[in-house]
């Protein structure tokens, strides 16, 4: 029985649309409110003793199926979020990283992402990873293709892990908000031994206080990793 600290937290931020609908608002208002929650949770993680990385699922490879107007709104929101976030990143020592198929985004958004990564690259308190146009099957397929292009005909687990876009560390805890209990193609490889918490709270209503309660609960769990 080993109690391990959370080093890598992953979050599937879900429920923005329902949050807005419950208030008679357009779904876009839910996404705006959700962006505020990302800031609050990132700040909490930066001050947490053991958390080194927090990975947020912000846009999946399947989210292109949404109405064009919603997708366009999300792209603009991401750009504004990153532009406004620099102060928070610098103030709390947060390094920003993006994972996903970024080349499908507009050139200007790709530039914004690269610039934000560049400006924050020496921050060491916390790494905030945003999964953007991310799909786990696509990530694993990309890793295998990369290894084959290097001439490998057989690969090890270690090599696949290192070839993924997220070679940080395995995930200790996954949280999904809004009551849905599925992975929606998120970090399938990296979640192999993660603990899971599903909360009915809609993402814009999720708070640092709730996260704090979840981390305290996590610390009580016994993770055996197949041992005794
Ligand atoms: C999560 O909230 C944000 C994204 C997937 C971009 P949703 O937009 O999925 O909200 P619901 O699930 O419709 O309530
Ligand atoms: C998962 O949420 C993707 C993100 C949070 C970015 P979705 O709302 O897209 O997932 P499904 O469609 O309910 O599985
Ligand atoms: Mg959803």
PDB file of C-alpha atoms and ligand atoms in Angstrom:
ATOM      1  CA  UNK A   1       0.000   0.000   0.000  1.00  0.00           C
ATOM      2  CA  UNK A   2       1.667   3.215  -1.077  1.00  0.00           C
ATOM      3  CA  UNK A   3       0.421   6.744  -0.727  1.00  0.00           C
ATOM      4  CA  UNK A   4       1.794   8.764  -3.623  1.00  0.00           C
ATOM      5  CA  UNK A   5       1.621  12.517  -4.055  1.00  0.00           C
ATOM      6  CA  UNK A   6      -0.105  13.951  -7.120  1.00  0.00           C
ATOM      7  CA  UNK A   7       2.523  15.081  -9.573  1.00  0.00           C
ATOM      8  CA  UNK A   8       0.484  15.053 -12.752  1.00  0.00           C
ATOM      9  CA  UNK A   9      -3.185  16.025 -12.693  1.00  0.00           C
ATOM     10  CA  UNK A  10      -5.343  15.763 -15.808  1.00  0.00           C
ATOM     11  CA  UNK A  11      -8.756  17.354 -16.205  1.00  0.00           C
ATOM     12  CA  UNK A  12     -11.537  16.810 -18.722  1.00  0.00           C
ATOM     13  CA  UNK A  13     -13.323  20.141 -18.500  1.00  0.00           C
ATOM     14  CA  UNK A  14     -16.905  19.335 -19.395  1.00  0.00           C
ATOM     15  CA  UNK A  15     -20.289  21.015 -18.970  1.00  0.00           C
ATOM     16  CA  UNK A  16     -19.750  24.557 -20.284  1.00  0.00           C
ATOM     17  CA  UNK A  17     -22.701  24.257 -22.663  1.00  0.00           C
ATOM     18  CA  UNK A  18     -25.090  22.891 -20.032  1.00  0.00           C
ATOM     19  CA  UNK A  19     -23.985  25.581 -17.559  1.00  0.00           C
ATOM     20  CA  UNK A  20     -24.960  28.260 -20.074  1.00  0.00           C
ATOM     21  CA  UNK A  21     -28.196  26.511 -21.063  1.00  0.00           C
ATOM     22  CA  UNK A  22     -29.264  26.307 -17.404  1.00  0.00           C
ATOM     23  CA  UNK A  23     -29.005  30.096 -17.294  1.00  0.00           C
ATOM     24  CA  UNK A  24     -30.767  30.690 -20.585  1.00  0.00           C
ATOM     25  CA  UNK A  25     -27.492  31.861 -22.106  1.00  0.00           C
ATOM     26  CA  UNK A  26     -25.703  31.093 -25.348  1.00  0.00           C
ATOM     27  CA  UNK A  27     -23.189  28.214 -25.108  1.00  0.00           C
ATOM     28  CA  UNK A  28     -20.394  30.703 -25.763  1.00  0.00           C
ATOM     29  CA  UNK A  29     -21.016  32.275 -22.325  1.00  0.00           C
ATOM     30  CA  UNK A  30     -20.343  28.871 -20.788  1.00  0.00           C
ATOM     31  CA  UNK A  31     -17.021  28.656 -22.590  1.00  0.00           C
ATOM     32  CA  UNK A  32     -16.086  32.141 -21.376  1.00  0.00           C
ATOM     33  CA  UNK A  33     -16.936  31.229 -17.796  1.00  0.00           C
ATOM     34  CA  UNK A  34     -14.984  27.986 -18.244  1.00  0.00           C
ATOM     35  CA  UNK A  35     -11.856  29.924 -19.224  1.00  0.00           C
ATOM     36  CA  UNK A  36     -12.042  31.760 -15.862  1.00  0.00           C
ATOM     37  CA  UNK A  37     -12.145  28.393 -14.109  1.00  0.00           C
ATOM     38  CA  UNK A  38      -8.960  27.303 -15.912  1.00  0.00           C
ATOM     39  CA  UNK A  39      -7.227  30.339 -14.414  1.00  0.00           C
ATOM     40  CA  UNK A  40      -8.450  29.595 -10.871  1.00  0.00           C
ATOM     41  CA  UNK A  41      -7.472  25.934 -11.069  1.00  0.00           C
ATOM     42  CA  UNK A  42      -4.057  26.668 -12.598  1.00  0.00           C
ATOM     43  CA  UNK A  43      -3.326  29.140  -9.805  1.00  0.00           C
ATOM     44  CA  UNK A  44      -4.296  26.509  -7.233  1.00  0.00           C
ATOM     45  CA  UNK A  45      -2.036  23.925  -8.900  1.00  0.00           C
ATOM     46  CA  UNK A  46       0.884  26.382  -8.989  1.00  0.00           C
ATOM     47  CA  UNK A  47       0.628  26.796  -5.221  1.00  0.00           C
ATOM     48  CA  UNK A  48       0.174  23.070  -4.533  1.00  0.00           C
ATOM     49  CA  UNK A  49       3.249  21.392  -3.076  1.00  0.00           C
ATOM     50  CA  UNK A  50       3.411  18.262  -5.215  1.00  0.00           C
ATOM     51  CA  UNK A  51       1.612  19.081  -8.471  1.00  0.00           C
ATOM     52  CA  UNK A  52       4.172  19.627 -11.249  1.00  0.00           C
ATOM     53  CA  UNK A  53       1.930  19.343 -14.298  1.00  0.00           C
ATOM     54  CA  UNK A  54      -1.743  19.981 -14.962  1.00  0.00           C
ATOM     55  CA  UNK A  55      -3.114  18.896 -18.332  1.00  0.00           C
ATOM     56  CA  UNK A  56      -6.471  20.321 -19.420  1.00  0.00           C
ATOM     57  CA  UNK A  57      -8.553  18.855 -22.258  1.00  0.00           C
ATOM     58  CA  UNK A  58      -9.632  21.988 -24.090  1.00  0.00           C
ATOM     59  CA  UNK A  59     -10.506  20.851 -27.636  1.00  0.00           C
ATOM     60  CA  UNK A  60     -10.703  17.306 -28.962  1.00  0.00           C
ATOM     61  CA  UNK A  61     -10.113  16.020 -32.485  1.00  0.00           C
ATOM     62  CA  UNK A  62     -13.855  15.238 -32.439  1.00  0.00           C
ATOM     63  CA  UNK A  63     -14.928  18.760 -31.423  1.00  0.00           C
ATOM     64  CA  UNK A  64     -14.690  19.929 -35.073  1.00  0.00           C
ATOM     65  CA  UNK A  65     -18.076  18.207 -35.464  1.00  0.00           C
ATOM     66  CA  UNK A  66     -19.706  21.093 -33.554  1.00  0.00           C
ATOM     67  CA  UNK A  67     -21.472  23.937 -35.370  1.00  0.00           C
ATOM     68  CA  UNK A  68     -19.039  26.176 -37.263  1.00  0.00           C
ATOM     69  CA  UNK A  69     -19.944  29.223 -35.160  1.00  0.00           C
ATOM     70  CA  UNK A  70     -19.142  27.436 -31.907  1.00  0.00           C
ATOM     71  CA  UNK A  71     -15.809  26.154 -33.254  1.00  0.00           C
ATOM     72  CA  UNK A  72     -14.907  29.663 -34.451  1.00  0.00           C
ATOM     73  CA  UNK A  73     -15.843  31.101 -31.077  1.00  0.00           C
ATOM     74  CA  UNK A  74     -13.648  28.553 -29.284  1.00  0.00           C
ATOM     75  CA  UNK A  75     -10.680  29.437 -31.530  1.00  0.00           C
ATOM     76  CA  UNK A  76     -11.086  33.158 -30.790  1.00  0.00           C
ATOM     77  CA  UNK A  77     -11.517  32.471 -27.087  1.00  0.00           C
ATOM     78  CA  UNK A  78      -8.320  30.440 -27.023  1.00  0.00           C
ATOM     79  CA  UNK A  79      -6.422  33.260 -28.676  1.00  0.00           C
ATOM     80  CA  UNK A  80      -7.777  35.853 -26.206  1.00  0.00           C
ATOM     81  CA  UNK A  81      -7.200  33.520 -23.263  1.00  0.00           C
ATOM     82  CA  UNK A  82      -3.530  33.021 -24.147  1.00  0.00           C
ATOM     83  CA  UNK A  83      -3.018  36.730 -24.795  1.00  0.00           C
ATOM     84  CA  UNK A  84      -4.506  37.684 -21.414  1.00  0.00           C
ATOM     85  CA  UNK A  85      -2.910  34.836 -19.526  1.00  0.00           C
ATOM     86  CA  UNK A  86       0.737  35.897 -19.765  1.00  0.00           C
ATOM     87  CA  UNK A  87       0.538  37.918 -16.539  1.00  0.00           C
ATOM     88  CA  UNK A  88      -0.900  34.962 -14.622  1.00  0.00           C
ATOM     89  CA  UNK A  89       1.723  32.613 -16.060  1.00  0.00           C
ATOM     90  CA  UNK A  90       4.575  34.913 -15.089  1.00  0.00           C
ATOM     91  CA  UNK A  91       3.144  35.825 -11.682  1.00  0.00           C
ATOM     92  CA  UNK A  92       2.717  32.184 -10.646  1.00  0.00           C
ATOM     93  CA  UNK A  93       5.747  30.731 -12.440  1.00  0.00           C
ATOM     94  CA  UNK A  94       3.712  28.661 -14.886  1.00  0.00           C
ATOM     95  CA  UNK A  95       5.174  27.232 -18.060  1.00  0.00           C
ATOM     96  CA  UNK A  96       2.649  26.797 -20.873  1.00  0.00           C
ATOM     97  CA  UNK A  97       2.736  23.866 -23.329  1.00  0.00           C
ATOM     98  CA  UNK A  98       0.286  22.791 -25.991  1.00  0.00           C
ATOM     99  CA  UNK A  99      -0.252  19.256 -27.259  1.00  0.00           C
ATOM    100  CA  UNK A 100      -2.398  18.097 -30.172  1.00  0.00           C
ATOM    101  CA  UNK A 101      -2.458  18.532 -33.949  1.00  0.00           C
ATOM    102  CA  UNK A 102      -1.766  22.250 -33.902  1.00  0.00           C
ATOM    103  CA  UNK A 103      -1.083  22.536 -37.641  1.00  0.00           C
ATOM    104  CA  UNK A 104      -4.848  22.404 -38.272  1.00  0.00           C
ATOM    105  CA  UNK A 105      -5.266  25.744 -36.495  1.00  0.00           C
ATOM    106  CA  UNK A 106      -4.944  29.120 -38.234  1.00  0.00           C
ATOM    107  CA  UNK A 107      -1.415  30.477 -38.674  1.00  0.00           C
ATOM    108  CA  UNK A 108      -2.122  33.319 -36.237  1.00  0.00           C
ATOM    109  CA  UNK A 109      -3.354  30.963 -33.517  1.00  0.00           C
ATOM    110  CA  UNK A 110      -0.316  28.717 -34.064  1.00  0.00           C
ATOM    111  CA  UNK A 111       1.857  31.804 -33.652  1.00  0.00           C
ATOM    112  CA  UNK A 112       0.090  32.785 -30.434  1.00  0.00           C
ATOM    113  CA  UNK A 113       0.610  29.280 -29.023  1.00  0.00           C
ATOM    114  CA  UNK A 114       4.316  29.235 -29.976  1.00  0.00           C
ATOM    115  CA  UNK A 115       4.834  32.724 -28.558  1.00  0.00           C
ATOM    116  CA  UNK A 116       3.187  31.807 -25.246  1.00  0.00           C
ATOM    117  CA  UNK A 117       5.336  28.681 -24.976  1.00  0.00           C
ATOM    118  CA  UNK A 118       8.443  30.751 -25.708  1.00  0.00           C
ATOM    119  CA  UNK A 119       7.624  33.517 -23.199  1.00  0.00           C
ATOM    120  CA  UNK A 120       6.967  31.078 -20.354  1.00  0.00           C
ATOM    121  CA  UNK A 121       9.595  28.421 -21.050  1.00  0.00           C
ATOM    122  CA  UNK A 122      11.817  29.240 -18.078  1.00  0.00           C
ATOM    123  CA  UNK A 123       8.995  29.107 -15.485  1.00  0.00           C
ATOM    124  CA  UNK A 124       9.401  26.140 -13.168  1.00  0.00           C
ATOM    125  CA  UNK A 125       6.586  26.167 -10.585  1.00  0.00           C
ATOM    126  CA  UNK A 126       4.073  24.306 -12.733  1.00  0.00           C
ATOM    127  CA  UNK A 127       3.617  23.191 -16.324  1.00  0.00           C
ATOM    128  CA  UNK A 128       0.148  23.885 -17.668  1.00  0.00           C
ATOM    129  CA  UNK A 129      -0.547  21.698 -20.695  1.00  0.00           C
ATOM    130  CA  UNK A 130      -3.519  22.510 -22.909  1.00  0.00           C
ATOM    131  CA  UNK A 131      -4.667  19.620 -25.096  1.00  0.00           C
ATOM    132  CA  UNK A 132      -5.805  21.350 -28.290  1.00  0.00           C
ATOM    133  CA  UNK A 133      -7.159  19.426 -31.249  1.00  0.00           C
ATOM    134  CA  UNK A 134      -5.996  16.476 -29.222  1.00  0.00           C
ATOM    135  CA  UNK A 135      -6.982  12.846 -29.639  1.00  0.00           C
ATOM    136  CA  UNK A 136      -5.202  10.042 -27.845  1.00  0.00           C
ATOM    137  CA  UNK A 137      -5.478   7.526 -30.688  1.00  0.00           C
ATOM    138  CA  UNK A 138      -4.008  10.093 -33.044  1.00  0.00           C
ATOM    139  CA  UNK A 139      -1.173  10.774 -30.572  1.00  0.00           C
ATOM    140  CA  UNK A 140      -0.332   7.070 -30.206  1.00  0.00           C
ATOM    141  CA  UNK A 141      -0.523   6.512 -33.979  1.00  0.00           C
ATOM    142  CA  UNK A 142       1.793   9.504 -34.501  1.00  0.00           C
ATOM    143  CA  UNK A 143       4.282   8.110 -31.998  1.00  0.00           C
ATOM    144  CA  UNK A 144       4.373   4.700 -33.702  1.00  0.00           C
ATOM    145  CA  UNK A 145       4.769   6.279 -37.143  1.00  0.00           C
ATOM    146  CA  UNK A 146       7.613   8.435 -35.839  1.00  0.00           C
ATOM    147  CA  UNK A 147       9.436   5.373 -34.529  1.00  0.00           C
ATOM    148  CA  UNK A 148       8.889   3.513 -37.815  1.00  0.00           C
ATOM    149  CA  UNK A 149      10.272   6.503 -39.737  1.00  0.00           C
ATOM    150  CA  UNK A 150      13.404   6.170 -37.595  1.00  0.00           C
ATOM    151  CA  UNK A 151      13.738   2.660 -39.011  1.00  0.00           C
ATOM    152  CA  UNK A 152      12.453   0.679 -36.024  1.00  0.00           C
ATOM    153  CA  UNK A 153      10.653  -2.567 -36.807  1.00  0.00           C
ATOM    154  CA  UNK A 154       9.869  -3.372 -33.191  1.00  0.00           C
ATOM    155  CA  UNK A 155       9.318  -0.930 -30.317  1.00  0.00           C
ATOM    156  CA  UNK A 156       9.322  -0.984 -26.523  1.00  0.00           C
ATOM    157  CA  UNK A 157       6.815   0.618 -24.160  1.00  0.00           C
ATOM    158  CA  UNK A 158       9.531   3.039 -23.113  1.00  0.00           C
ATOM    159  CA  UNK A 159      10.116   4.112 -26.719  1.00  0.00           C
ATOM    160  CA  UNK A 160       6.402   4.647 -27.336  1.00  0.00           C
ATOM    161  CA  UNK A 161       6.112   6.695 -24.109  1.00  0.00           C
ATOM    162  CA  UNK A 162       9.054   8.858 -25.147  1.00  0.00           C
ATOM    163  CA  UNK A 163       7.677   9.383 -28.671  1.00  0.00           C
ATOM    164  CA  UNK A 164       4.290  10.637 -27.414  1.00  0.00           C
ATOM    165  CA  UNK A 165       3.646  14.364 -27.278  1.00  0.00           C
ATOM    166  CA  UNK A 166       3.246  14.071 -23.496  1.00  0.00           C
ATOM    167  CA  UNK A 167       6.409  12.365 -22.299  1.00  0.00           C
ATOM    168  CA  UNK A 168       6.132  14.193 -18.958  1.00  0.00           C
ATOM    169  CA  UNK A 169       5.027  11.580 -16.462  1.00  0.00           C
ATOM    170  CA  UNK A 170       2.156   9.168 -16.077  1.00  0.00           C
ATOM    171  CA  UNK A 171      -1.010  10.735 -14.761  1.00  0.00           C
ATOM    172  CA  UNK A 172      -1.789  10.315 -11.085  1.00  0.00           C
ATOM    173  CA  UNK A 173      -5.314  11.694 -11.005  1.00  0.00           C
ATOM    174  CA  UNK A 174      -7.922  12.345 -13.679  1.00  0.00           C
ATOM    175  CA  UNK A 175     -10.939  14.519 -12.946  1.00  0.00           C
ATOM    176  CA  UNK A 176     -13.921  14.843 -15.286  1.00  0.00           C
ATOM    177  CA  UNK A 177     -16.612  17.368 -14.501  1.00  0.00           C
ATOM    178  CA  UNK A 178     -20.303  17.438 -15.509  1.00  0.00           C
ATOM    179  CA  UNK A 179     -21.205  13.898 -14.477  1.00  0.00           C
ATOM    180  CA  UNK A 180     -20.131  12.149 -17.688  1.00  0.00           C
ATOM    181  CA  UNK A 181     -18.063   9.052 -16.992  1.00  0.00           C
ATOM    182  CA  UNK A 182     -15.995   8.489 -20.115  1.00  0.00           C
ATOM    183  CA  UNK A 183     -12.567   9.353 -21.471  1.00  0.00           C
ATOM    184  CA  UNK A 184     -13.600  10.801 -24.850  1.00  0.00           C
ATOM    185  CA  UNK A 185     -10.229   9.846 -26.407  1.00  0.00           C
ATOM    186  CA  UNK A 186      -8.094  11.586 -23.765  1.00  0.00           C
ATOM    187  CA  UNK A 187      -4.610  10.318 -22.767  1.00  0.00           C
ATOM    188  CA  UNK A 188      -5.417   6.614 -23.055  1.00  0.00           C
ATOM    189  CA  UNK A 189      -1.780   5.534 -22.712  1.00  0.00           C
ATOM    190  CA  UNK A 190      -0.846   7.930 -19.904  1.00  0.00           C
ATOM    191  CA  UNK A 191      -3.900   7.087 -17.768  1.00  0.00           C
ATOM    192  CA  UNK A 192      -3.056   3.383 -17.407  1.00  0.00           C
ATOM    193  CA  UNK A 193      -2.681   3.585 -13.615  1.00  0.00           C
ATOM    194  CA  UNK A 194      -4.381   6.879 -12.845  1.00  0.00           C
ATOM    195  CA  UNK A 195      -7.012   7.338 -10.165  1.00  0.00           C
ATOM    196  CA  UNK A 196     -10.345   8.727 -11.419  1.00  0.00           C
ATOM    197  CA  UNK A 197     -12.754  11.243  -9.934  1.00  0.00           C
ATOM    198  CA  UNK A 198     -16.035  12.072 -11.641  1.00  0.00           C
ATOM    199  CA  UNK A 199     -17.904  15.052 -10.253  1.00  0.00           C
ATOM    200  CA  UNK A 200     -21.378  16.258 -11.272  1.00  0.00           C
ATOM    201  CA  UNK A 201     -20.195  19.880 -11.009  1.00  0.00           C
ATOM    202  CA  UNK A 202     -20.303  21.688 -14.355  1.00  0.00           C
ATOM    203  CA  UNK A 203     -16.865  23.041 -15.299  1.00  0.00           C
ATOM    204  CA  UNK A 204     -17.664  26.774 -14.850  1.00  0.00           C
ATOM    205  CA  UNK A 205     -18.851  25.971 -11.282  1.00  0.00           C
ATOM    206  CA  UNK A 206     -15.746  23.934 -10.402  1.00  0.00           C
ATOM    207  CA  UNK A 207     -13.603  25.659  -7.752  1.00  0.00           C
ATOM    208  CA  UNK A 208     -10.182  25.425  -6.134  1.00  0.00           C
ATOM    209  CA  UNK A 209     -12.036  24.366  -2.967  1.00  0.00           C
ATOM    210  CA  UNK A 210     -13.571  21.340  -4.700  1.00  0.00           C
ATOM    211  CA  UNK A 211     -10.195  20.455  -6.197  1.00  0.00           C
ATOM    212  CA  UNK A 212      -8.636  20.724  -2.745  1.00  0.00           C
ATOM    213  CA  UNK A 213     -11.238  18.278  -1.366  1.00  0.00           C
ATOM    214  CA  UNK A 214     -10.545  15.890  -4.270  1.00  0.00           C
ATOM    215  CA  UNK A 215      -6.777  15.999  -3.651  1.00  0.00           C
ATOM    216  CA  UNK A 216      -7.336  15.221   0.038  1.00  0.00           C
ATOM    217  CA  UNK A 217      -9.503  12.239  -0.976  1.00  0.00           C
ATOM    218  CA  UNK A 218      -6.794  11.144  -3.444  1.00  0.00           C
ATOM    219  CA  UNK A 219      -4.206  11.089  -0.668  1.00  0.00           C
ATOM    220  CA  UNK A 220      -6.310   8.516   1.217  1.00  0.00           C
ATOM    221  CA  UNK A 221      -6.366   6.084  -1.701  1.00  0.00           C
ATOM    222  CA  UNK A 222      -4.042   3.117  -1.811  1.00  0.00           C
ATOM    223  CA  UNK A 223      -2.473   2.709  -5.224  1.00  0.00           C
ATOM    224  CA  UNK A 224      -1.057  -0.749  -5.629  1.00  0.00           C
ATOM    225  CA  UNK A 225       0.144  -0.714  -9.249  1.00  0.00           C
ATOM    226  CA  UNK A 226      -0.481  -4.437  -9.400  1.00  0.00           C
ATOM    227  CA  UNK A 227       1.495  -5.171  -6.243  1.00  0.00           C
ATOM    228  CA  UNK A 228       0.198  -5.798  -2.749  1.00  0.00           C
TER     229      UNK A 228
HETATM  230  C1  LIG B   1     -16.554  21.427 -22.526  1.00  0.00           C
HETATM  231  O1  LIG B   1     -17.882  21.804 -22.395  1.00  0.00           O
HETATM  232  C2  LIG B   1     -15.771  22.331 -23.446  1.00  0.00           C
HETATM  233  C3  LIG B   1     -15.411  21.736 -24.744  1.00  0.00           C
HETATM  234  C4  LIG B   1     -15.583  20.485 -25.086  1.00  0.00           C
HETATM  235  C5  LIG B   1     -14.789  22.619 -25.706  1.00  0.00           C
HETATM  236  P1  LIG B   1     -18.979  21.364 -23.461  1.00  0.00           P
HETATM  237  O2  LIG B   1     -19.035  22.385 -24.535  1.00  0.00           O
HETATM  238  O3  LIG B   1     -18.727  19.976 -23.927  1.00  0.00           O
HETATM  239  O4  LIG B   1     -20.291  21.431 -22.583  1.00  0.00           O
HETATM  240  P2  LIG B   1     -21.535  20.442 -22.629  1.00  0.00           P
HETATM  241  O5  LIG B   1     -20.993  19.058 -22.477  1.00  0.00           O
HETATM  242  O6  LIG B   1     -22.204  20.648 -23.951  1.00  0.00           O
HETATM  243  O7  LIG B   1     -22.383  20.862 -21.474  1.00  0.00           O
HETATM  244  C1  LIG B   2     -14.507  16.105 -24.157  1.00  0.00           C
HETATM  245  O1  LIG B   2     -15.744  16.715 -23.977  1.00  0.00           O
HETATM  246  C2  LIG B   2     -13.572  17.041 -24.856  1.00  0.00           C
HETATM  247  C3  LIG B   2     -13.160  18.212 -24.081  1.00  0.00           C
HETATM  248  C4  LIG B   2     -13.451  18.439 -22.826  1.00  0.00           C
HETATM  249  C5  LIG B   2     -12.340  19.143 -24.791  1.00  0.00           C
HETATM  250  P1  LIG B   2     -16.934  16.477 -25.019  1.00  0.00           P
HETATM  251  O2  LIG B   2     -18.107  17.205 -24.470  1.00  0.00           O
HETATM  252  O3  LIG B   2     -16.491  16.844 -26.381  1.00  0.00           O
HETATM  253  O4  LIG B   2     -17.104  14.902 -24.954  1.00  0.00           O
HETATM  254  P2  LIG B   2     -18.337  13.954 -25.312  1.00  0.00           P
HETATM  255  O5  LIG B   2     -18.763  14.299 -26.713  1.00  0.00           O
HETATM  256  O6  LIG B   2     -19.414  14.246 -24.329  1.00  0.00           O
HETATM  257  O7  LIG B   2     -17.792  12.583 -25.169  1.00  0.00           O
HETATM  258 MG1  LIG B   3     -19.364  18.151 -23.307  1.00  0.00          MG
END
